[in-house]
Short mmCIF file of C-alpha atoms in Angstrom, two decimals:
data_model
loop_
_atom_site.label_atom_id
_atom_site.label_comp_id
_atom_site.label_asym_id
_atom_site.label_seq_id
_atom_site.Cartn_x
_atom_site.Cartn_y
_atom_site.Cartn_z
CA MET D 1 14.29 15.29 -32.46
CA GLU D 2 15.02 18.08 -29.79
CA TYR D 3 15.41 16.89 -26.15
CA SER D 4 14.02 19.53 -24.03
CA ASP D 5 14.92 20.80 -20.67
CA ASP D 6 11.73 19.63 -19.10
CA ASP D 7 12.22 16.31 -20.28
CA LYS D 8 15.90 16.27 -18.96
CA ASP D 9 14.67 17.32 -15.60
CA ARG D 10 11.75 14.76 -15.54
CA ARG D 11 14.32 12.22 -16.06
CA ILE D 12 16.74 13.13 -13.65
CA THR D 13 13.93 13.48 -11.13
CA GLN D 14 12.95 9.84 -11.81
CA LEU D 15 16.57 8.56 -11.57
CA ARG D 16 17.05 10.44 -8.38
CA LYS D 17 13.74 8.88 -6.94
CA GLY D 18 14.93 5.52 -8.01
CA ILE D 19 18.13 5.76 -6.11
CA LEU D 20 16.81 7.88 -3.06
CA GLU D 21 15.67 4.94 -0.92
CA LEU D 22 19.32 3.46 -1.26
CA ALA D 23 20.74 6.90 -0.15
CA VAL D 24 18.41 7.03 2.94
CA LEU D 25 19.55 3.67 3.94
CA GLY D 26 23.08 4.90 3.34
CA VAL D 27 22.82 7.84 5.78
CA LEU D 28 21.01 5.93 8.32
CA ASN D 29 23.84 3.09 8.15
CA HIS D 30 26.02 5.56 9.69
CA GLN D 31 24.14 7.42 12.20
CA ARG D 32 20.35 7.56 13.20
CA HIS D 33 18.76 10.85 12.23
CA TYR D 34 15.29 12.51 12.29
CA GLY D 35 13.55 13.56 9.07
CA TYR D 36 14.98 17.19 8.91
CA SER D 37 18.54 16.16 9.74
CA LEU D 38 18.35 13.27 7.17
CA VAL D 39 17.28 15.79 4.55
CA ARG D 40 20.19 18.14 5.43
CA VAL D 41 22.76 15.38 5.14
CA LEU D 42 21.32 14.16 1.89
CA ALA D 43 20.90 18.02 0.34
CA GLU D 44 24.32 19.27 1.68
CA SER D 45 26.77 16.09 2.00
CA ALA D 46 25.57 14.30 -0.91
CA SER D 47 24.48 17.33 -3.20
CA ILE D 48 21.31 15.62 -3.92
CA SER D 49 18.59 18.00 -4.88
CA LEU D 50 15.00 16.92 -3.94
CA LYS D 51 11.80 17.98 -2.70
CA GLU D 52 12.49 17.53 0.80
CA GLY D 53 9.09 15.94 1.68
CA THR D 54 9.33 13.01 -0.57
CA VAL D 55 11.92 11.68 2.12
CA TYR D 56 9.06 10.95 4.54
CA PRO D 57 6.97 8.61 2.65
CA ILE D 58 10.18 6.63 2.01
CA LEU D 59 10.84 6.55 5.65
CA ALA D 60 7.50 5.51 6.54
CA ARG D 61 7.85 2.55 4.02
CA LEU D 62 11.15 1.57 5.48
CA ASP D 63 9.75 1.56 8.83
CA ARG D 64 6.72 -0.25 8.17
CA ASP D 65 8.89 -3.01 6.11
CA GLY D 66 11.06 -3.32 9.44
CA LEU D 67 14.26 -1.89 7.71
CA VAL D 68 14.42 1.03 10.01
CA GLN D 69 12.82 1.59 13.52
CA SER D 70 11.67 4.96 14.82
CA GLU D 71 11.18 6.61 17.77
CA TRP D 72 9.54 10.04 18.93
CA VAL D 73 12.05 12.22 20.98
CA GLU D 74 10.90 15.54 22.67
CA SER D 75 13.01 18.38 21.64
CA ALA D 76 14.15 21.43 23.73
CA GLN D 77 13.75 23.58 20.70
CA GLY D 78 10.34 22.80 19.37
CA PRO D 79 7.94 20.05 18.47
CA PRO D 80 9.20 16.41 19.13
CA ARG D 81 11.21 14.75 16.47
CA LYS D 82 10.93 11.37 15.08
CA TYR D 83 14.35 9.44 14.88
CA TYR D 84 15.08 6.75 12.62
CA ALA D 85 17.73 3.96 13.17
CA ILE D 86 18.53 1.26 10.76
CA THR D 87 17.84 -2.33 11.81
CA PRO D 88 19.78 -5.47 10.93
CA ALA D 89 17.50 -6.50 8.23
CA GLY D 90 17.92 -2.78 6.79
CA ARG D 91 21.71 -3.14 6.89
CA GLN D 92 21.66 -6.31 5.16
CA LEU D 93 19.30 -4.77 2.56
CA PHE D 94 21.60 -1.93 2.19
CA ALA D 95 24.67 -3.98 1.72
CA ASP D 96 22.92 -6.09 -1.15
CA LEU D 97 21.42 -3.07 -2.71
CA SER D 98 24.90 -1.37 -2.64
CA ARG D 99 26.42 -4.21 -4.42
CA GLU D 100 23.95 -4.03 -7.07
CA PHE D 101 24.22 -0.20 -7.40
CA GLU D 102 27.99 -0.71 -7.91
CA VAL D 103 27.54 -3.29 -10.72
CA LEU D 104 25.05 -0.90 -12.45
CA ALA D 105 27.24 2.07 -11.77
CA ALA D 106 30.10 0.43 -13.33
CA LEU D 107 28.03 -0.73 -16.33
CA VAL D 108 27.30 3.06 -16.99
CA ARG D 109 30.71 4.23 -16.29
CA LYS D 110 32.32 1.63 -18.60
CA SER D 111 34.02 3.25 -21.69
CA TRP D 112 32.50 1.31 -24.48
CA SER D 113 35.06 0.86 -27.29
CA THR D 114 34.30 0.88 -30.83
CA PRO D 115 33.61 -2.64 -31.80
CA ALA D 116 36.58 -3.95 -34.13
CA ALA D 117 35.65 -4.56 -37.90
CA PRO D 118 34.82 -8.10 -38.73
CA GLN D 119 37.76 -10.22 -40.01
CA GLY D 120 37.61 -12.36 -43.22
CA PRO D 121 36.32 -11.77 -46.71
CA PRO D 122 34.05 -8.83 -47.54
CA ILE D 123 30.38 -10.23 -47.96
CA LEU D 124 29.28 -7.77 -50.62
CA VAL D 125 31.78 -7.28 -53.61
CA SER D 126 31.15 -5.64 -57.01
CA LYS D 127 30.78 -7.61 -60.09
CA GLU D 128 34.11 -6.81 -61.35
CA GLN D 129 35.76 -7.89 -58.06
CA ALA D 130 33.94 -11.04 -58.27
CA SER D 131 34.69 -12.11 -61.74
CA MET Z 1 2.04 27.85 22.33
CA ASN Z 2 2.32 28.55 18.67
CA PRO Z 3 5.80 29.25 17.72
CA TYR Z 4 5.21 31.36 14.52
CA PRO Z 5 3.90 34.96 13.88
CA GLU Z 6 0.11 34.91 13.00
CA THR Z 7 0.56 34.97 9.30
CA VAL Z 8 3.06 32.28 9.10
CA ALA Z 9 1.06 30.19 11.44
CA LYS Z 10 -1.91 30.62 9.04
CA ILE Z 11 0.21 29.52 5.96
CA VAL Z 12 1.77 26.59 7.84
CA ASP Z 13 -1.85 25.37 9.02
CA ASP Z 14 -3.00 25.70 5.51
CA TYR Z 15 -0.30 23.49 4.17
CA LEU Z 16 -0.54 20.83 6.96
CA TRP Z 17 -4.46 20.97 6.54
CA ARG Z 18 -3.92 20.16 2.74
CA LEU Z 19 -1.56 17.50 3.49
CA GLU Z 20 -3.81 15.90 5.71
CA ARG Z 21 -6.65 15.76 3.25
CA HIS Z 22 -4.53 14.34 0.71
CA LEU Z 23 -3.42 11.73 3.41
CA ASN Z 24 -7.26 10.91 3.86
CA SER Z 25 -7.58 10.16 0.24
CA CYS Z 26 -5.10 7.55 0.71
CA SER Z 27 -6.70 5.30 3.06
CA LEU Z 28 -5.32 2.03 2.13
CA ASP Z 29 -4.68 -0.50 4.59
CA ASP Z 30 -5.77 -1.46 8.07
CA LEU Z 31 -7.60 1.43 9.28
CA ALA Z 32 -6.03 1.85 12.81
CA ARG Z 33 -2.38 1.51 11.50
CA ASP Z 34 -3.19 3.75 8.50
CA ARG Z 35 -4.66 6.36 10.59
CA ALA Z 36 -1.40 6.16 13.15
CA ALA Z 37 0.88 6.49 10.22
CA ARG Z 38 -1.21 9.40 8.81
CA ARG Z 39 -1.02 11.17 12.06
CA ASP Z 40 2.73 10.51 12.44
CA LEU Z 41 3.63 11.78 8.94
CA VAL Z 42 1.82 15.00 9.59
CA LEU Z 43 3.37 15.59 12.93
CA GLU Z 44 6.83 14.88 11.14
CA VAL Z 45 6.28 17.21 8.43
CA ARG Z 46 5.22 19.86 11.19
CA SER Z 47 8.44 19.33 13.07
CA HIS Z 48 10.24 19.73 9.73
CA ILE Z 49 8.64 22.93 8.93
CA PHE Z 50 9.34 24.14 12.26
CA GLU Z 51 13.38 23.25 12.10
CA ALA Z 52 13.62 24.34 8.61
CA TYR Z 53 11.85 27.48 9.30
CA GLN Z 54 14.09 28.39 12.40
CA ALA Z 55 17.34 27.72 10.13
CA ALA Z 56 15.84 29.69 7.20
CA PRO Z 57 17.90 33.04 6.64
CA GLY Z 58 16.39 36.43 6.27
CA ASP Z 59 13.90 39.03 8.05
CA ASP Z 60 10.67 38.60 5.92
CA ASP Z 61 8.79 35.77 8.04
CA VAL Z 62 6.45 35.24 5.16
CA ALA Z 63 9.35 34.87 2.40
CA ARG Z 64 11.14 32.35 4.87
CA ILE Z 65 8.03 30.16 5.40
CA LEU Z 66 7.19 30.11 1.76
CA ALA Z 67 10.89 29.10 0.89
CA VAL Z 68 10.57 26.30 3.45
CA LEU Z 69 7.38 25.16 1.83
CA ARG Z 70 8.92 25.35 -1.60
CA LYS Z 71 11.65 23.02 -0.75
CA LEU Z 72 9.41 20.51 1.19
CA GLY Z 73 7.19 20.17 -2.10
CA GLU Z 74 3.39 20.48 -2.49
CA PRO Z 75 1.44 18.16 -0.22
CA ALA Z 76 0.63 16.01 -3.41
CA GLU Z 77 4.28 15.73 -3.92
CA VAL Z 78 4.86 14.82 -0.47
CA ILE Z 79 2.25 11.88 -0.83
CA SER Z 80 3.84 11.21 -4.33
CA GLU Z 81 1.47 8.83 -5.36
CA ARG Z 82 -2.22 9.34 -6.15
CA TRP Z 83 -4.13 6.52 -4.47
CA PRO Z 84 -5.66 4.30 -7.29
CA ASP Z 85 -2.09 3.69 -8.11
CA SER Z 86 -1.41 2.83 -4.55
CA MET Z 87 -4.25 0.50 -4.71
CA VAL Z 88 -3.05 -1.46 -7.51
CA ARG Z 89 0.78 -1.47 -6.13
CA VAL Z 90 -0.62 -2.66 -2.71
CA GLY Z 91 -3.01 -5.46 -4.32
CA SER Z 92 -0.18 -6.70 -6.63
CA GLN Z 93 2.36 -6.86 -3.59
CA ARG Z 94 0.04 -8.60 -1.22
CA ARG Z 95 -1.67 -10.64 -3.69
CA ARG Z 96 -5.10 -9.46 -2.96
CA PRO Z 97 -6.72 -9.18 -6.36
CA LEU Z 98 -9.93 -7.07 -5.04
CA TYR Z 99 -7.23 -4.36 -4.09
CA ILE Z 100 -6.47 -4.24 -7.94
CA VAL Z 101 -10.10 -4.14 -8.74
CA ALA Z 102 -10.96 -1.71 -6.46
CA GLY Z 103 -7.90 0.57 -7.65
CA ILE Z 104 -9.15 -0.10 -11.48
CA LEU Z 105 -12.92 0.87 -10.37
CA ALA Z 106 -11.69 3.86 -8.54
CA ALA Z 107 -9.55 5.10 -11.59
CA LEU Z 108 -12.47 4.42 -13.81
CA CYS Z 109 -15.43 5.79 -11.93
CA GLY Z 110 -13.74 8.89 -10.31
CA ILE Z 111 -13.35 9.01 -6.69
CA PRO Z 112 -14.50 11.18 -4.79
CA LEU Z 113 -17.56 9.84 -6.54
CA GLY Z 114 -20.28 11.58 -8.29
CA PHE Z 115 -23.66 9.91 -7.77
CA GLY Z 116 -23.22 7.76 -11.03
CA GLY Z 117 -20.06 6.56 -9.73
CA LEU Z 118 -21.61 5.96 -6.26
CA ALA Z 119 -24.32 3.97 -7.68
CA LEU Z 120 -22.30 1.87 -9.83
CA LEU Z 121 -19.95 1.08 -6.72
CA THR Z 122 -22.84 0.30 -4.59
CA GLY Z 123 -24.15 -2.22 -7.08
CA VAL Z 124 -20.55 -3.80 -7.39
CA LEU Z 125 -20.36 -3.78 -3.51
CA VAL Z 126 -23.95 -5.56 -3.00
CA GLY Z 127 -22.96 -8.11 -5.62
CA LEU Z 128 -19.73 -8.70 -3.89
CA VAL Z 129 -21.46 -9.27 -0.47
CA ALA Z 130 -24.07 -11.60 -2.38
CA LEU Z 131 -21.02 -13.44 -3.55
CA VAL Z 132 -19.37 -13.81 -0.19
CA ALA Z 133 -22.64 -15.02 1.10
CA ALA Z 134 -23.17 -17.55 -1.53
CA TYR Z 135 -19.78 -18.73 -1.05
CA TYR Z 136 -20.05 -19.31 2.83
CA ALA Z 137 -23.14 -21.04 2.04
CA ALA Z 138 -21.68 -23.41 -0.15
CA VAL Z 139 -18.80 -24.01 2.33
CA ALA Z 140 -21.37 -24.61 5.11
CA GLY Z 141 -23.08 -27.17 2.71
CA LEU Z 142 -19.77 -28.98 2.23
CA PHE Z 143 -19.29 -29.37 6.10
CA ALA Z 144 -23.10 -30.36 6.33
CA ALA Z 145 -22.36 -32.99 3.60
CA SER Z 146 -19.44 -34.29 5.54
CA ALA Z 147 -21.15 -34.52 8.88
CA ALA Z 148 -24.01 -36.48 7.31
CA LEU Z 149 -21.54 -38.75 5.77
CA MET Z 150 -19.49 -39.20 8.80
CA LEU Z 151 -22.82 -39.99 10.74
CA VAL Z 152 -23.85 -42.42 7.93
CA GLY Z 153 -20.47 -44.27 7.86
CA VAL Z 154 -20.16 -44.65 11.57
CA LEU Z 155 -23.81 -46.11 11.75
CA ARG Z 156 -22.91 -48.47 8.86
CA LEU Z 157 -19.92 -49.76 10.54
CA ASN Z 158 -21.40 -50.12 14.02
CA SER Z 159 -24.85 -51.14 13.43
CA THR Z 160 -25.63 -52.84 10.01
CA VAL Z 161 -29.00 -53.85 11.03
CA LEU Z 162 -30.22 -50.25 12.24
CA MET Z 163 -28.82 -48.79 8.81
CA ASP Z 164 -30.63 -51.47 6.59
CA ARG Z 165 -33.72 -50.76 8.66
CA LEU Z 166 -33.44 -46.96 8.08
CA VAL Z 167 -33.13 -47.57 4.38
CA THR Z 168 -36.23 -49.88 4.15
CA VAL Z 169 -38.28 -47.45 5.95
CA GLY Z 170 -37.33 -44.71 3.65
CA MET Z 171 -35.30 -42.53 6.25
CA LEU Z 172 -32.08 -42.99 4.03
CA GLN Z 173 -32.39 -42.62 0.41
CA MET Z 174 -30.01 -42.87 -2.17
CA ASP Z 175 -29.64 -42.99 -5.90
CA HIS Z 176 -30.63 -46.72 -7.41
CA ASP Z 177 -27.58 -47.04 -9.20
CA VAL Z 178 -25.38 -46.14 -6.35
CA ALA Z 179 -27.23 -48.35 -4.02
CA LEU Z 180 -26.65 -51.19 -6.31
CA TRP Z 181 -22.98 -50.49 -6.53
CA LEU Z 182 -22.72 -50.16 -2.76
CA ASP Z 183 -24.43 -53.51 -2.32
CA GLN Z 184 -21.32 -55.04 -4.05
CA LEU Z 185 -19.26 -54.11 -1.05
CA THR Z 186 -19.06 -55.50 2.44
CA PRO Z 187 -20.89 -53.29 5.13
CA ASP Z 188 -17.57 -52.61 6.57
CA ALA Z 189 -16.34 -51.33 3.41
CA GLN Z 190 -19.15 -49.22 2.77
CA GLY Z 191 -18.78 -47.52 6.16
CA TYR Z 192 -14.98 -46.84 5.63
CA LEU Z 193 -15.98 -45.54 1.94
CA LEU Z 194 -18.66 -43.09 3.55
CA ILE Z 195 -16.13 -42.01 6.05
CA ALA Z 196 -13.36 -41.34 3.53
CA MET Z 197 -16.07 -39.31 1.57
CA ALA Z 198 -16.88 -37.29 4.64
CA CYS Z 199 -13.16 -36.72 5.40
CA GLY Z 200 -12.92 -35.41 1.65
CA PHE Z 201 -15.90 -33.00 1.79
CA ALA Z 202 -14.50 -31.73 5.23
CA ALA Z 203 -11.21 -31.06 3.76
CA ALA Z 204 -12.77 -29.17 0.78
CA GLY Z 205 -14.72 -27.23 3.46
CA VAL Z 206 -11.87 -26.01 5.15
CA ALA Z 207 -9.79 -25.42 2.08
CA PHE Z 208 -12.69 -23.07 0.61
CA ALA Z 209 -13.17 -21.53 4.13
CA TRP Z 210 -9.42 -20.66 4.04
CA LEU Z 211 -9.49 -19.17 0.70
CA GLY Z 212 -12.58 -17.31 1.56
CA ARG Z 213 -10.79 -14.82 3.86
CA TYR Z 214 -9.15 -13.22 0.99
CA LEU Z 215 -12.74 -12.67 -0.39
CA VAL Z 216 -13.70 -11.07 2.81
CA ARG Z 217 -10.71 -8.87 3.17
CA GLY Z 218 -11.24 -7.45 -0.32
CA VAL Z 219 -14.98 -6.84 0.19
CA ARG Z 220 -14.09 -5.13 3.56
CA VAL Z 221 -11.64 -2.98 1.71
CA LEU Z 222 -14.44 -2.05 -0.79
CA LEU Z 223 -16.86 -1.40 1.90
CA GLY Z 224 -14.61 0.81 3.51
CA MET Z 225 -13.89 2.82 0.70
CA ALA Z 226 -17.87 3.17 -0.01
CA VAL Z 227 -18.33 4.27 3.41
CA GLN Z 228 -15.52 6.89 3.19
CA GLY Z 229 -16.56 8.13 0.00
CA GLY Z 230 -20.28 8.43 1.08
CA ARG Z 231 -19.15 10.41 4.13
CA HIS Z 232 -16.98 12.69 2.21
CA VAL Z 233 -19.96 13.27 -0.16
CA ALA Z 234 -22.44 13.63 2.81
CA ALA Z 235 -20.04 16.02 4.31
CA ARG Z 236 -19.84 18.20 1.07
CA LEU Z 237 -23.85 18.34 0.66
CA ARG Z 238 -24.20 19.32 4.34
CA ARG Z 239 -21.79 22.25 4.08
CA ARG Z 240 -23.24 23.28 0.81
CA PHE Z 241 -26.92 23.25 2.07
CA SER Z 242 -25.89 25.00 5.13
CA GLY Z 243 -24.28 28.00 3.12
CA GLN Z 244 -20.51 27.00 4.05
CA SER Z 245 -17.61 26.56 1.78
CA PRO Z 246 -17.67 22.63 0.85
CA ASP Z 247 -14.08 22.52 1.76
CA PRO Z 248 -13.59 24.82 4.97
CA ALA Z 249 -10.47 25.93 6.48
CA PRO Z 250 -9.43 24.20 9.64
CA GLU Z 251 -10.61 25.80 12.64
CA PHE Z 252 -7.89 24.50 14.93
CA SER Z 253 -4.10 25.13 14.50
CA TYR Z 254 -1.81 22.40 13.33
CA ALA Z 255 0.99 24.73 14.00
CA ALA Z 256 0.20 25.29 17.50
CA ARG Z 257 -0.43 21.60 18.35
#
């Protein structure tokens, strides 16, 4: 059965979406950001290709759950920016999720060796051998 | 002041308008908080578009803004989840079964509602309201029974003669077998038994009243959905009969706000 490029893209998108929340927490763990600057960091530093708008519902959810806190700050260049900073609860969650992520990543990276052939007499033998 | 050239401003307005429409169909939770969150998201995306547009290379303004919006994703992608799924998710997370029912109903009937779906949902909502009314009537009955038992129990403890007299004249009546059984007890024991039963009824009433808040929340959500759906349908009909487009473009500028 063929594995199409569309199928591959869909699965890659799902995988990225799954870890995006962790990536957002990771970026905010270092420094506070507003939406656009966060997207830039994710897109450039971490080379994550994503639809930029998908970050905002994640930020809203983290804000609602008390994992980040936000404030509007006036900008001299244009519209006000909403800055996000990670909270102590967010830091704790990030530490926990990072550990879990490392375990999973190690599991994926592990080079699985071919299982050794079972020792002992063969189970199936020919009639000649048996006699 | 509008920071964009006219054509670009129209494209940005259209995008933000579509985003707001998608958000309006995602009204899930506490109305005030939800409204503030929706407004914040639109303002954030507006800010994002502005910054991305300023940083976008090239001389063609339209090409620049289209590239920005392409990277940002369609409004539906920004919202990322259709609201029936969100309802089910929220219902599961917060253990509100009626959210889940509402999500499933919405998925089955199709919302925005057609007239058939509207009629079905109205019937369900009326039924739910009646259920809530019956539920609280039963709770009130428990409290009334508790109060009556408490009164009779205290009366039995304090004035045995008065209680007997009330029974004799028929103001207090009880089942014959129960009366025979009670007669085997002392008047004090009868009084304490009645007070204990009163406490049991009161406790049951409090427990049912406490559980009832989940019922009320669920019904409130469904009513809110029905009102919102009805408003959308009414607005669309009004525009259609007045000869306007059912989904008119915004008359104000998001980009200039």
